[in-house]
GROMACS .gro file of C-alpha atoms in nm:
model
  106
    1UNK     CA    1  -7.705  23.545   9.629
    2UNK     CA    2  -7.415  23.376   9.786
    3UNK     CA    3  -7.090  23.384   9.587
    4UNK     CA    4  -7.206  23.647   9.338
    5UNK     CA    5  -7.032  23.975   9.279
    6UNK     CA    6  -7.153  24.308   9.150
    7UNK     CA    7  -7.071  24.355   8.782
    8UNK     CA    8  -7.263  24.674   8.701
    9UNK     CA    9  -7.484  24.906   8.897
   10UNK     CA   10  -7.660  25.232   8.822
   11UNK     CA   11  -7.687  25.322   9.190
   12UNK     CA   12  -7.365  25.529   9.200
   13UNK     CA   13  -7.433  25.755   8.903
   14UNK     CA   14  -7.132  25.905   8.730
   15UNK     CA   15  -6.814  25.874   8.926
   16UNK     CA   16  -6.549  26.132   8.842
   17UNK     CA   17  -6.203  26.150   8.985
   18UNK     CA   18  -6.099  26.498   9.085
   19UNK     CA   19  -5.795  26.601   8.881
   20UNK     CA   20  -5.489  26.643   9.094
   21UNK     CA   21  -5.294  26.961   9.029
   22UNK     CA   22  -4.966  26.882   8.860
   23UNK     CA   23  -4.657  27.022   9.025
   24UNK     CA   24  -4.332  27.101   8.849
   25UNK     CA   25  -4.061  26.839   8.898
   26UNK     CA   26  -3.749  26.928   9.096
   27UNK     CA   27  -3.444  27.011   8.883
   28UNK     CA   28  -3.085  27.118   8.930
   29UNK     CA   29  -3.128  27.414   8.692
   30UNK     CA   30  -2.952  27.248   8.398
   31UNK     CA   31  -3.154  27.160   8.088
   32UNK     CA   32  -3.030  26.835   7.938
   33UNK     CA   33  -3.069  26.768   7.567
   34UNK     CA   34  -3.017  26.409   7.454
   35UNK     CA   35  -3.087  26.185   7.156
   36UNK     CA   36  -3.289  25.868   7.194
   37UNK     CA   37  -3.387  25.589   6.954
   38UNK     CA   38  -3.507  25.321   7.194
   39UNK     CA   39  -3.857  25.192   7.118
   40UNK     CA   40  -3.890  25.401   6.802
   41UNK     CA   41  -3.782  25.149   6.536
   42UNK     CA   42  -3.446  25.321   6.493
   43UNK     CA   43  -3.590  25.669   6.442
   44UNK     CA   44  -3.407  25.926   6.650
   45UNK     CA   45  -3.572  26.194   6.861
   46UNK     CA   46  -3.424  26.474   7.067
   47UNK     CA   47  -3.536  26.472   7.431
   48UNK     CA   48  -3.528  26.799   7.628
   49UNK     CA   49  -3.550  26.737   8.000
   50UNK     CA   50  -3.481  26.914   8.326
   51UNK     CA   51  -3.683  27.226   8.251
   52UNK     CA   52  -3.874  27.206   8.580
   53UNK     CA   53  -4.211  27.293   8.425
   54UNK     CA   54  -4.550  27.126   8.421
   55UNK     CA   55  -4.687  26.985   8.096
   56UNK     CA   56  -4.913  27.289   8.059
   57UNK     CA   57  -4.612  27.522   8.090
   58UNK     CA   58  -4.408  27.312   7.845
   59UNK     CA   59  -4.672  27.332   7.573
   60UNK     CA   60  -4.594  27.686   7.444
   61UNK     CA   61  -4.218  27.623   7.466
   62UNK     CA   62  -4.254  27.301   7.267
   63UNK     CA   63  -4.466  27.480   7.008
   64UNK     CA   64  -4.203  27.754   6.966
   65UNK     CA   65  -3.920  27.501   6.930
   66UNK     CA   66  -4.114  27.293   6.678
   67UNK     CA   67  -4.188  27.603   6.470
   68UNK     CA   68  -3.828  27.728   6.472
   69UNK     CA   69  -3.693  27.382   6.385
   70UNK     CA   70  -3.968  27.303   6.130
   71UNK     CA   71  -4.030  26.962   6.279
   72UNK     CA   72  -4.283  26.771   6.484
   73UNK     CA   73  -4.275  26.670   6.844
   74UNK     CA   74  -4.467  26.599   7.162
   75UNK     CA   75  -4.466  26.643   7.538
   76UNK     CA   76  -4.437  26.322   7.736
   77UNK     CA   77  -4.390  26.284   8.111
   78UNK     CA   78  -4.247  26.630   8.169
   79UNK     CA   79  -4.006  26.622   7.876
   80UNK     CA   80  -4.023  26.764   7.525
   81UNK     CA   81  -3.964  26.523   7.236
   82UNK     CA   82  -3.858  26.676   6.906
   83UNK     CA   83  -3.842  26.455   6.596
   84UNK     CA   84  -3.496  26.403   6.453
   85UNK     CA   85  -3.148  26.465   6.587
   86UNK     CA   86  -3.159  26.843   6.630
   87UNK     CA   87  -2.950  26.875   6.948
   88UNK     CA   88  -2.707  27.123   6.793
   89UNK     CA   89  -2.994  27.351   6.681
   90UNK     CA   90  -3.187  27.325   7.010
   91UNK     CA   91  -2.897  27.427   7.234
   92UNK     CA   92  -2.859  27.789   7.109
   93UNK     CA   93  -3.238  27.837   7.102
   94UNK     CA   94  -3.273  27.736   7.468
   95UNK     CA   95  -2.966  27.939   7.570
   96UNK     CA   96  -3.121  28.246   7.405
   97UNK     CA   97  -3.427  28.189   7.625
   98UNK     CA   98  -3.207  28.206   7.935
   99UNK     CA   99  -3.161  27.835   8.014
  100UNK     CA  100  -2.835  27.662   8.106
  101UNK     CA  101  -2.808  27.382   7.851
  102UNK     CA  102  -2.595  27.070   7.854
  103UNK     CA  103  -2.576  26.812   7.573
  104UNK     CA  104  -2.612  26.471   7.734
  105UNK     CA  105  -2.519  26.134   7.590
  106UNK     CA  106  -2.282  26.052   7.306
   0.00000   0.00000   0.00000
């Protein structure tokens, strides 16, 4: 048929994209801890960035921090988000783990 386009076809079977291996982002060796409220209806979260780890490597670190701080959190785009403004508590925990930590922002 002239002018028609394919909407659905069973000819191809299941099409799966091969997962690309995630590489750790480049960092300068300094872990930056900042507070952010943008897009969260005024609720503050602590963002930990610059760790230079993949999401899979960040998962156990995030779990440990959340347990020690008794709060929730998540991993998003290579950074750890911890609920609440806990920058002052996060800094000594990360320094004890051997990281160079810098508080960023006001």
